[in-house]
Amino acid sequence: MGKPTGFLEYERETAAEIQPLERIKNYNEFHIPLSKEKQQKQGARCMACGVPFCQSGMTLMGMTSGCPLHNLVPEFNDLVYMGSYKEAYLRLRKTNNFPEFTSRVCPALCEAACTCGLNQDPVSVKENEFAIIENAYEEGYATINRPQIRTGKKVAIVGSGPAGLAAADQLNHRGHLVTVFERDDRVGGLLMYGIPNMKLEKRIIDRKIEIMKEEGVEFRTGCDVGKDIKAKELLKEYDRVILACGAKNPRDINVPGRDAKGIYFAVDFLTQTTKALLDDKIKDNKFTSAKGKDVIIIGGGDTGNDCVGTCIRHGAKSVIQLEMMPKPPKCREESNPWPEWPKVLKTDYGQSEAIAKFGNDPRVYTTTVKEFKKDKSGNLKSVITVKLESKLDEKSGRMTMVPIQGSEKELPAQLVLIAAGFLGSEKYLTDAFKVKTNERTNIDADNNDYKTNIENVFACGDVRRGQSLVVWAICEGREAARMVDISLMGYTGLEPQ
């Protein structure tokens, strides 16, 4: 702890943002990092507390508190304060393969559990992480590190999202020959096509993938395992297979009029925009556009917010985001004490842009869709919404959201985006490998060794645990890699999380 009084002397300061009405003119990242001098002061705010909840990754009341990767947060905060960025990078890389991703898209579980945040603003851990990794690239030490010895063992990884990439990175550095199979045309999975460019510019992914290729990882894109290549072929050619293909089944909204033209799943919509942006900078209009349309987004989470920001950049006429649950409080309630994840109101970038563009928050709480209305040609023209209230379900004993009779309202809509989450693995893939799934349709792999019921087949990430965070996917990928390494070699040099 280089500055014992830092948290008393310095206030939290974060990166500046390009103003909403300016940044919606493009799809670029819009944060302006602090200077090194200012960032060092932010590192000095870390209290180096005796029990660093920031790196605990424990579960409280069903929510994660602190970093699941157990990043050595107080250590790298102190090194940032000391200006020792290379040493900070080495500490960060011990637990996190991809700080260039997490420092952009993670909701910062570490900051929510920060002891400093109990009585004042938490330490800006996420931006300290961003400064560490970007400095590492600028200075040239986030570079190629090829394994010196190869084991001759071959591992196939199905899916190139954060879980698959983390497993590939770990196993490759252990000396195994790793091939990653990706059905899309580009590597990255959720990172590439599920997260908009504004949050994670795709050059950042490509930058890391190029390093991994130079280090020996092979990537095969446009290859849909279970269709283009059979499971038995992989099991014959490779010593081990890891399924890290994400939770791909979107939750639908099955109400009258669902067959109307103009209703899309959110990730499909976001994928089209990203592909168009990367292929030709959105010049040929080969994507679903929100331009000039009244848009309704069903779902109040991060994906729904991403849809808000994307639709505004398209030039939407109006944007409304429906949320089933009540509006959260602005401050923690007594029933939600620190260090639990704070269940408080968060206004994200897309919502901020909607407020600046249209003059009001796009979110409508305790509301869902009752019916989609079509015109004579089958095109979506409006949506019937209904208000919800919380009531006790006598059968289950749980509180549930139920419609309020007579609260229906008709809203104009020519485009609806369903961002209601995901249900689990895709059946054609699980059938191809004959792996068991649980009641949530996630692959039923062991919590300790990540093994499925099929010999030499492992599973990790969202396909195993269900829809979750990038940081959890990386954690699972690293742990699955350890288990695969042990199964191949009888021991492992990879550290546990």
Coordinates of C-alpha atoms in Angstrom, one line a residue:
M1 CA 0.0 0.0 0.0
G2 CA 2.1 2.9 -1.3
K3 CA -0.3 5.6 -0.3
P4 CA -2.1 4.8 3.0
T5 CA -4.1 8.0 2.9
G6 CA -4.9 8.0 -0.8
F7 CA -8.5 7.1 -0.4
L8 CA -8.8 10.2 1.9
E9 CA -6.9 12.6 -0.3
Y10 CA -8.2 11.7 -3.8
E11 CA -11.8 11.5 -5.1
R12 CA -12.9 9.0 -7.7
E13 CA -12.3 10.2 -11.2
T14 CA -13.2 8.2 -14.3
A15 CA -12.6 8.6 -18.0
A16 CA -14.5 11.3 -19.8
E17 CA -17.1 10.4 -22.3
I18 CA -17.9 12.0 -25.7
Q19 CA -21.3 13.7 -25.3
P20 CA -24.2 11.5 -26.4
L21 CA -25.5 13.6 -29.3
E22 CA -21.9 13.6 -30.7
R23 CA -21.0 9.9 -30.2
I24 CA -24.2 8.6 -31.7
K25 CA -22.9 9.8 -35.1
N26 CA -20.6 6.7 -35.3
Y27 CA -20.1 3.2 -33.8
N28 CA -16.7 3.9 -32.1
E29 CA -15.8 3.6 -28.4
F30 CA -16.4 6.9 -26.8
H31 CA -14.4 7.0 -23.5
I32 CA -11.4 9.3 -23.2
P33 CA -8.9 7.7 -20.7
L34 CA -7.3 9.6 -17.9
S35 CA -3.7 10.7 -18.1
K36 CA -1.1 8.5 -16.5
E37 CA -0.7 11.0 -13.6
K38 CA -4.4 11.0 -12.9
Q39 CA -4.7 7.3 -13.2
Q40 CA -1.9 6.8 -10.7
K41 CA -3.9 8.8 -8.2
Q42 CA -6.8 6.5 -8.8
G43 CA -4.6 3.6 -8.0
A44 CA -3.6 5.3 -4.7
R45 CA -7.3 5.3 -3.6
C46 CA -7.1 1.5 -3.0
M47 CA -7.1 0.9 0.8
A48 CA -5.3 -2.5 0.5
C49 CA -7.9 -3.7 3.1
G50 CA -7.2 -6.8 5.2
V51 CA -10.0 -8.7 3.5
P52 CA -10.1 -7.6 -0.1
F53 CA -13.7 -8.4 -1.1
C54 CA -13.0 -7.0 -4.5
Q55 CA -11.2 -10.2 -5.4
S56 CA -13.4 -12.7 -3.5
G57 CA -15.8 -13.8 -6.2
M58 CA -18.1 -15.2 -3.6
T59 CA -21.9 -15.7 -3.9
L60 CA -24.2 -13.7 -1.6
M61 CA -27.9 -14.0 -1.9
G62 CA -27.6 -15.6 -5.2
M63 CA -25.4 -12.8 -6.6
T64 CA -21.6 -12.7 -7.2
S65 CA -19.7 -10.3 -5.0
G66 CA -16.2 -9.5 -6.2
C67 CA -14.2 -10.8 -9.1
P68 CA -14.8 -14.5 -10.1
L69 CA -11.2 -14.5 -11.6
H70 CA -9.8 -13.5 -8.2
N71 CA -7.8 -10.8 -9.8
L72 CA -5.0 -9.5 -7.5
V73 CA -6.7 -6.1 -7.3
P74 CA -5.0 -4.4 -4.4
E75 CA -1.6 -5.5 -5.8
F76 CA -2.1 -4.1 -9.3
N77 CA -3.8 -0.9 -7.9
D78 CA -0.7 -0.2 -5.8
L79 CA 1.5 -0.9 -8.8
V80 CA -0.5 1.6 -10.9
Y81 CA 0.0 4.2 -8.2
M82 CA 3.8 3.5 -8.2
G83 CA 3.8 3.8 -12.0
S84 CA 5.1 0.2 -12.3
Y85 CA 2.8 -0.7 -15.2
K86 CA 4.8 -3.7 -16.5
E87 CA 4.7 -5.3 -13.0
A88 CA 1.0 -4.5 -12.8
Y89 CA 0.4 -6.2 -16.2
L90 CA 2.3 -9.3 -15.0
R91 CA 0.1 -9.5 -11.9
L92 CA -3.1 -9.0 -13.9
R93 CA -2.2 -11.6 -16.5
K94 CA -1.7 -14.2 -13.8
T95 CA -5.5 -14.5 -13.4
N96 CA -7.0 -12.8 -16.5
N97 CA -6.2 -13.8 -20.0
F98 CA -8.1 -10.9 -21.6
P99 CA -8.1 -7.7 -19.6
E100 CA -8.5 -5.9 -22.9
F101 CA -12.0 -7.3 -23.0
T102 CA -13.0 -7.2 -19.3
S103 CA -11.8 -3.6 -18.8
R104 CA -14.4 -2.6 -21.5
V105 CA -17.4 -4.9 -21.0
C106 CA -17.4 -6.2 -17.4
P107 CA -19.9 -4.7 -15.0
A108 CA -17.1 -4.4 -12.5
L109 CA -18.1 -6.8 -9.8
C110 CA -14.9 -5.9 -8.1
E111 CA -15.9 -2.2 -7.7
A112 CA -19.3 -3.2 -6.3
A113 CA -17.6 -5.1 -3.5
C114 CA -14.8 -2.5 -2.9
T115 CA -14.4 -1.7 0.8
C116 CA -13.9 1.9 0.0
G117 CA -17.3 1.9 -1.6
L118 CA -18.9 1.2 1.8
N119 CA -18.7 4.9 2.8
Q120 CA -17.6 6.7 -0.4
D121 CA -17.1 6.0 -4.1
P122 CA -15.3 2.7 -4.8
V123 CA -11.9 2.5 -6.4
S124 CA -11.9 2.7 -10.2
V125 CA -10.6 -0.8 -10.6
K126 CA -12.0 -1.3 -14.1
E127 CA -10.2 1.8 -15.5
N128 CA -7.0 0.9 -13.7
E129 CA -7.2 -2.5 -15.5
F130 CA -7.8 -0.7 -18.8
A131 CA -4.8 1.6 -18.2
I132 CA -2.6 -1.5 -17.4
I133 CA -3.4 -3.5 -20.5
E134 CA -3.4 -0.6 -23.0
N135 CA -0.1 0.6 -21.7
A136 CA 1.2 -3.0 -22.1
Y137 CA 0.3 -2.9 -25.8
E138 CA 1.7 0.6 -26.3
E139 CA 5.0 -0.4 -24.6
G140 CA 5.2 -3.7 -26.5
Y141 CA 5.2 -6.2 -23.7
A142 CA 1.7 -7.6 -24.3
T143 CA 3.2 -9.5 -27.2
I144 CA 3.9 -13.0 -28.5
N145 CA 4.9 -15.6 -25.9
R146 CA 5.3 -19.0 -27.7
P147 CA 5.5 -22.2 -25.7
Q148 CA 9.0 -23.6 -25.6
I149 CA 7.9 -27.3 -25.5
R150 CA 5.0 -29.1 -27.3
T151 CA 3.4 -32.1 -25.7
G152 CA 2.0 -33.5 -28.9
K153 CA -1.5 -33.7 -27.3
K154 CA -4.3 -32.2 -29.4
V155 CA -7.3 -30.4 -28.1
A156 CA -10.4 -29.2 -30.0
I157 CA -12.4 -26.3 -28.7
V158 CA -15.9 -25.7 -30.1
G159 CA -16.7 -22.0 -29.8
S160 CA -14.5 -19.0 -29.8
G161 CA -16.2 -16.8 -27.2
P162 CA -14.5 -15.8 -24.0
A163 CA -14.7 -19.3 -22.5
G164 CA -13.3 -21.0 -25.5
L165 CA -10.6 -18.4 -26.0
A166 CA -9.5 -18.6 -22.4
A167 CA -9.3 -22.4 -22.5
A168 CA -7.3 -22.2 -25.8
D169 CA -4.9 -19.6 -24.4
Q170 CA -4.2 -21.7 -21.3
L171 CA -3.8 -25.0 -23.0
N172 CA -1.6 -23.6 -25.8
H173 CA 0.8 -22.0 -23.3
R174 CA 0.9 -25.4 -21.5
G175 CA 2.3 -26.8 -24.8
H176 CA -0.8 -28.6 -26.2
L177 CA -1.8 -28.3 -29.9
V178 CA -5.1 -26.3 -29.8
T179 CA -7.7 -25.9 -32.6
V180 CA -10.7 -23.6 -32.1
F181 CA -13.8 -24.2 -34.2
E182 CA -16.1 -21.3 -34.9
R183 CA -19.3 -21.4 -37.0
D184 CA -19.3 -17.7 -37.7
D185 CA -17.1 -15.9 -40.2
R186 CA -15.1 -14.2 -37.5
V187 CA -13.5 -15.3 -34.2
G188 CA -14.9 -14.0 -30.9
G189 CA -18.3 -15.4 -30.4
L190 CA -20.3 -13.2 -28.0
L191 CA -17.5 -10.7 -28.0
M192 CA -17.6 -10.3 -31.7
Y193 CA -21.3 -10.4 -32.5
G194 CA -23.1 -10.1 -29.2
I195 CA -21.5 -6.9 -28.0
P196 CA -21.7 -3.7 -30.1
N197 CA -18.7 -1.9 -31.4
M198 CA -19.4 1.1 -29.1
K199 CA -18.5 -1.1 -26.1
L200 CA -15.8 -3.2 -27.7
E201 CA -14.3 -2.2 -31.0
K202 CA -13.6 -5.4 -33.0
R203 CA -10.0 -4.3 -33.7
I204 CA -9.3 -5.0 -30.0
I205 CA -10.4 -8.6 -30.5
D206 CA -8.5 -9.0 -33.7
R207 CA -5.4 -7.6 -32.0
K208 CA -5.4 -10.4 -29.4
I209 CA -6.4 -13.2 -31.8
E210 CA -3.4 -12.3 -34.0
I211 CA -1.1 -12.8 -31.0
M212 CA -2.8 -16.2 -30.2
K213 CA -2.3 -17.3 -33.8
E214 CA 1.4 -16.4 -33.7
E215 CA 1.6 -18.3 -30.4
G216 CA 0.3 -21.5 -32.2
V217 CA -3.5 -21.6 -31.7
E218 CA -5.3 -22.6 -34.9
F219 CA -8.7 -21.1 -35.7
R220 CA -11.2 -22.6 -38.1
T221 CA -14.0 -20.2 -38.9
G222 CA -17.1 -21.0 -40.8
C223 CA -17.1 -24.5 -39.5
D224 CA -20.3 -25.5 -37.7
V225 CA -19.4 -28.6 -35.5
G226 CA -22.3 -31.0 -35.5
K227 CA -23.2 -30.0 -39.1
D228 CA -20.1 -29.3 -41.2
I229 CA -18.0 -31.7 -39.2
K230 CA -19.3 -34.6 -37.2
A231 CA -18.6 -35.0 -33.5
K232 CA -17.1 -38.5 -33.9
E233 CA -14.5 -37.0 -36.3
L234 CA -13.4 -34.6 -33.7
L235 CA -13.2 -37.3 -31.0
K236 CA -11.1 -39.4 -33.3
E237 CA -8.7 -36.7 -34.4
Y238 CA -8.3 -34.9 -31.0
D239 CA -7.3 -36.2 -27.6
R240 CA -9.8 -34.0 -25.8
V241 CA -12.8 -31.8 -26.9
I242 CA -14.1 -28.8 -25.0
L243 CA -17.6 -27.5 -25.7
A244 CA -17.6 -23.8 -25.2
C245 CA -20.3 -22.7 -27.6
G246 CA -22.4 -20.4 -25.4
A247 CA -26.1 -20.3 -24.5
K248 CA -27.6 -19.7 -27.9
N249 CA -31.3 -20.3 -27.6
P250 CA -33.1 -17.0 -27.2
R251 CA -36.2 -16.8 -25.0
D252 CA -39.2 -16.0 -27.1
I253 CA -42.3 -13.9 -26.5
N254 CA -45.2 -16.2 -27.5
V255 CA -48.2 -13.9 -27.7
P256 CA -50.9 -13.4 -30.4
G257 CA -49.4 -11.8 -33.6
R258 CA -45.9 -13.2 -33.0
D259 CA -45.6 -14.1 -36.7
A260 CA -45.7 -10.4 -37.7
K261 CA -42.9 -9.2 -40.0
G262 CA -40.6 -6.9 -38.0
I263 CA -39.9 -8.9 -34.9
Y264 CA -36.4 -10.1 -34.3
F265 CA -34.2 -11.5 -31.5
A266 CA -31.9 -8.9 -30.2
V267 CA -28.6 -10.7 -30.7
D268 CA -29.6 -11.5 -34.4
F269 CA -30.2 -7.8 -34.8
L270 CA -27.0 -6.7 -33.2
T271 CA -25.1 -9.3 -35.2
Q272 CA -26.4 -8.0 -38.5
T273 CA -25.3 -4.5 -37.6
T274 CA -21.8 -5.6 -36.6
K275 CA -21.4 -7.7 -39.7
A276 CA -22.5 -4.8 -41.9
L277 CA -20.2 -2.4 -40.1
L278 CA -17.2 -4.7 -40.5
D279 CA -17.9 -5.7 -44.1
D280 CA -18.6 -2.3 -45.7
K281 CA -19.1 0.3 -42.9
I282 CA -22.9 -0.1 -43.3
K283 CA -23.2 1.2 -46.8
D284 CA -25.2 -1.5 -48.6
N285 CA -28.1 -1.7 -46.1
K286 CA -27.9 -5.5 -45.9
F287 CA -29.1 -5.5 -42.3
T288 CA -32.3 -4.9 -40.4
S289 CA -32.4 -1.1 -39.9
A290 CA -34.3 0.9 -37.3
K291 CA -34.1 4.1 -39.3
G292 CA -37.3 6.1 -39.2
K293 CA -39.1 3.4 -37.2
D294 CA -40.8 3.2 -33.8
V295 CA -38.8 0.6 -32.0
I296 CA -39.9 -1.4 -28.9
I297 CA -37.2 -3.5 -27.1
I298 CA -38.4 -6.2 -24.8
G299 CA -35.9 -6.7 -22.0
G300 CA -34.2 -4.3 -19.6
G301 CA -30.7 -5.9 -19.4
D302 CA -27.4 -5.1 -21.0
T303 CA -28.5 -6.6 -24.4
G304 CA -31.6 -4.4 -24.4
N305 CA -29.5 -1.4 -23.6
D306 CA -27.2 -2.3 -26.5
C307 CA -30.2 -2.4 -28.8
V308 CA -31.2 1.1 -27.6
G309 CA -27.8 2.5 -28.5
T310 CA -27.7 0.7 -31.9
C311 CA -31.2 1.8 -32.9
I312 CA -30.4 5.4 -32.1
R313 CA -27.3 5.2 -34.3
H314 CA -29.5 3.8 -37.1
G315 CA -31.7 6.8 -36.8
A316 CA -34.8 5.4 -35.1
K317 CA -37.9 7.6 -34.8
S318 CA -38.5 6.5 -31.2
V319 CA -37.2 3.8 -28.8
I320 CA -39.0 2.3 -25.9
Q321 CA -37.5 -0.4 -23.6
L322 CA -39.9 -2.6 -21.7
E323 CA -38.8 -4.1 -18.3
M324 CA -41.0 -6.6 -16.4
M325 CA -39.6 -5.8 -13.0
P326 CA -40.2 -2.6 -10.9
K327 CA -37.9 0.4 -11.2
P328 CA -34.9 -0.2 -8.9
P329 CA -34.1 2.3 -6.1
K330 CA -31.4 5.0 -6.6
C331 CA -29.6 3.9 -3.5
R332 CA -29.0 0.6 -1.7
E333 CA -31.9 -0.5 0.5
E334 CA -31.3 -2.0 4.0
S335 CA -32.2 -5.4 2.6
N336 CA -29.4 -5.2 0.0
P337 CA -26.3 -4.4 2.2
W338 CA -22.7 -4.1 1.1
P339 CA -20.9 -6.3 -0.1
E340 CA -23.8 -7.7 -2.0
W341 CA -24.2 -6.7 -5.6
P342 CA -26.1 -3.3 -5.4
K343 CA -29.6 -3.7 -6.8
V344 CA -29.9 0.0 -7.7
L345 CA -30.9 2.0 -10.7
K346 CA -28.2 2.1 -13.4
T347 CA -28.5 4.3 -16.5
D348 CA -26.3 2.8 -19.2
Y349 CA -24.9 4.5 -22.3
G350 CA -27.8 3.6 -24.6
Q351 CA -30.3 4.9 -22.1
S352 CA -28.3 8.1 -21.7
E353 CA -28.2 8.6 -25.4
A354 CA -32.0 8.1 -25.6
I355 CA -32.5 10.7 -22.9
A356 CA -30.3 13.2 -24.9
K357 CA -31.9 12.3 -28.2
F358 CA -35.6 12.1 -27.3
G359 CA -35.8 13.9 -23.9
N360 CA -36.9 11.0 -21.8
D361 CA -35.7 7.7 -20.3
P362 CA -36.7 4.9 -22.8
R363 CA -37.4 2.4 -20.0
V364 CA -41.0 1.5 -19.0
Y365 CA -41.1 -0.7 -15.9
T366 CA -43.5 -3.4 -14.8
T367 CA -44.7 -3.8 -18.4
T368 CA -44.8 -6.6 -20.9
V369 CA -46.3 -7.3 -24.3
K370 CA -49.8 -8.8 -24.5
E371 CA -50.2 -8.8 -28.3
F372 CA -48.5 -7.8 -31.6
K373 CA -50.8 -6.1 -34.1
K374 CA -50.3 -6.5 -37.9
D375 CA -51.4 -4.6 -40.9
K376 CA -53.1 -6.3 -44.0
S377 CA -49.7 -7.2 -45.4
G378 CA -48.6 -9.0 -42.2
N379 CA -46.2 -6.2 -41.1
L380 CA -46.0 -5.2 -37.5
K381 CA -47.8 -1.9 -36.9
S382 CA -48.3 -1.7 -33.1
V383 CA -47.9 -3.5 -29.8
I384 CA -50.4 -4.0 -27.0
T385 CA -48.7 -3.7 -23.6
V386 CA -50.0 -4.5 -20.2
K387 CA -48.9 -3.4 -16.8
L388 CA -47.7 -6.0 -14.2
E389 CA -47.9 -6.3 -10.5
S390 CA -46.2 -8.6 -8.0
K391 CA -48.4 -11.3 -6.4
L392 CA -47.8 -14.4 -4.4
D393 CA -48.2 -17.6 -6.4
E394 CA -49.9 -20.0 -3.9
K395 CA -48.6 -23.1 -5.7
S396 CA -45.0 -22.2 -5.7
G397 CA -45.0 -19.9 -2.7
R398 CA -43.0 -17.3 -4.8
M399 CA -43.8 -13.7 -5.8
T400 CA -44.6 -13.5 -9.5
M401 CA -45.4 -10.7 -11.9
V402 CA -49.0 -10.9 -13.2
P403 CA -51.0 -8.7 -15.6
I404 CA -53.2 -6.0 -14.3
Q405 CA -56.6 -6.2 -16.0
G406 CA -57.6 -3.1 -17.9
S407 CA -54.1 -1.6 -18.0
E408 CA -53.6 -2.4 -21.7
K409 CA -52.1 0.3 -23.9
E410 CA -51.4 0.3 -27.7
L411 CA -48.0 1.7 -28.9
P412 CA -46.9 2.2 -32.5
A413 CA -44.1 -0.1 -33.5
Q414 CA -42.6 -1.2 -36.8
L415 CA -39.7 -3.0 -35.2
V416 CA -39.6 -5.1 -32.1
L417 CA -36.4 -6.6 -30.6
I418 CA -36.7 -9.4 -28.1
A419 CA -33.9 -9.2 -25.5
A420 CA -35.4 -11.5 -22.9
G421 CA -32.3 -13.7 -22.3
F422 CA -31.3 -17.2 -23.4
L423 CA -32.5 -20.7 -22.4
G424 CA -29.4 -22.8 -22.9
S425 CA -27.5 -25.0 -25.4
E426 CA -28.5 -25.8 -28.9
K427 CA -30.0 -29.3 -29.3
Y428 CA -28.2 -30.2 -32.6
L429 CA -24.9 -29.8 -30.9
T430 CA -25.7 -31.7 -27.7
D431 CA -27.3 -34.4 -29.8
A432 CA -24.2 -34.7 -32.0
F433 CA -22.0 -35.3 -28.9
K434 CA -24.7 -37.2 -27.0
V435 CA -24.0 -35.2 -23.9
K436 CA -26.5 -34.9 -21.2
T437 CA -28.3 -31.7 -20.5
N438 CA -30.1 -30.5 -17.3
E439 CA -33.6 -29.1 -16.8
R440 CA -32.4 -25.7 -18.1
T441 CA -31.0 -27.3 -21.3
N442 CA -27.4 -26.5 -20.2
I443 CA -24.8 -29.2 -20.7
D444 CA -24.6 -31.2 -17.5
A445 CA -20.9 -31.1 -16.8
D446 CA -19.4 -31.5 -13.4
N447 CA -18.7 -28.3 -11.3
N448 CA -15.3 -29.6 -10.3
D449 CA -13.8 -31.2 -13.3
Y450 CA -16.0 -29.9 -16.1
K451 CA -16.4 -33.4 -17.6
T452 CA -19.6 -34.4 -19.4
N453 CA -21.0 -37.9 -19.5
I454 CA -19.0 -38.6 -22.7
E455 CA -15.4 -39.7 -22.3
N456 CA -12.9 -37.0 -23.2
V457 CA -15.6 -34.3 -23.7
F458 CA -15.6 -31.3 -21.4
A459 CA -17.9 -28.2 -21.3
C460 CA -17.5 -24.7 -19.9
G461 CA -18.9 -21.2 -20.1
D462 CA -22.5 -20.3 -20.8
V463 CA -23.2 -23.6 -22.4
R464 CA -22.6 -25.2 -19.0
R465 CA -23.6 -22.6 -16.5
G466 CA -26.2 -20.7 -18.5
Q467 CA -26.2 -17.1 -19.7
S468 CA -23.7 -15.1 -17.6
L469 CA -20.9 -12.6 -17.7
V470 CA -17.7 -12.5 -19.8
V471 CA -15.6 -12.7 -16.6
W472 CA -17.4 -15.9 -15.6
A473 CA -16.8 -17.3 -19.0
I474 CA -13.1 -16.6 -18.8
C475 CA -13.0 -18.2 -15.3
E476 CA -14.7 -21.3 -16.6
G477 CA -12.5 -21.6 -19.6
R478 CA -9.4 -21.4 -17.4
E479 CA -10.7 -24.0 -15.0
A480 CA -11.8 -26.3 -17.8
A481 CA -8.3 -26.0 -19.3
R482 CA -6.8 -27.1 -15.9
M483 CA -9.0 -30.2 -15.8
V484 CA -8.2 -31.1 -19.4
D485 CA -4.5 -30.7 -18.7
I486 CA -4.7 -33.0 -15.7
S487 CA -6.6 -35.6 -17.8
L488 CA -3.9 -35.4 -20.5
M489 CA -0.8 -35.3 -18.4
G490 CA -1.7 -36.6 -15.0
Y491 CA -0.7 -33.2 -13.4
T492 CA -0.9 -29.6 -14.3
G493 CA 1.2 -26.5 -14.2
L494 CA -1.8 -24.3 -14.6
E495 CA -2.8 -22.4 -11.4
P496 CA -6.3 -22.8 -10.0
Q497 CA -8.6 -19.8 -9.9

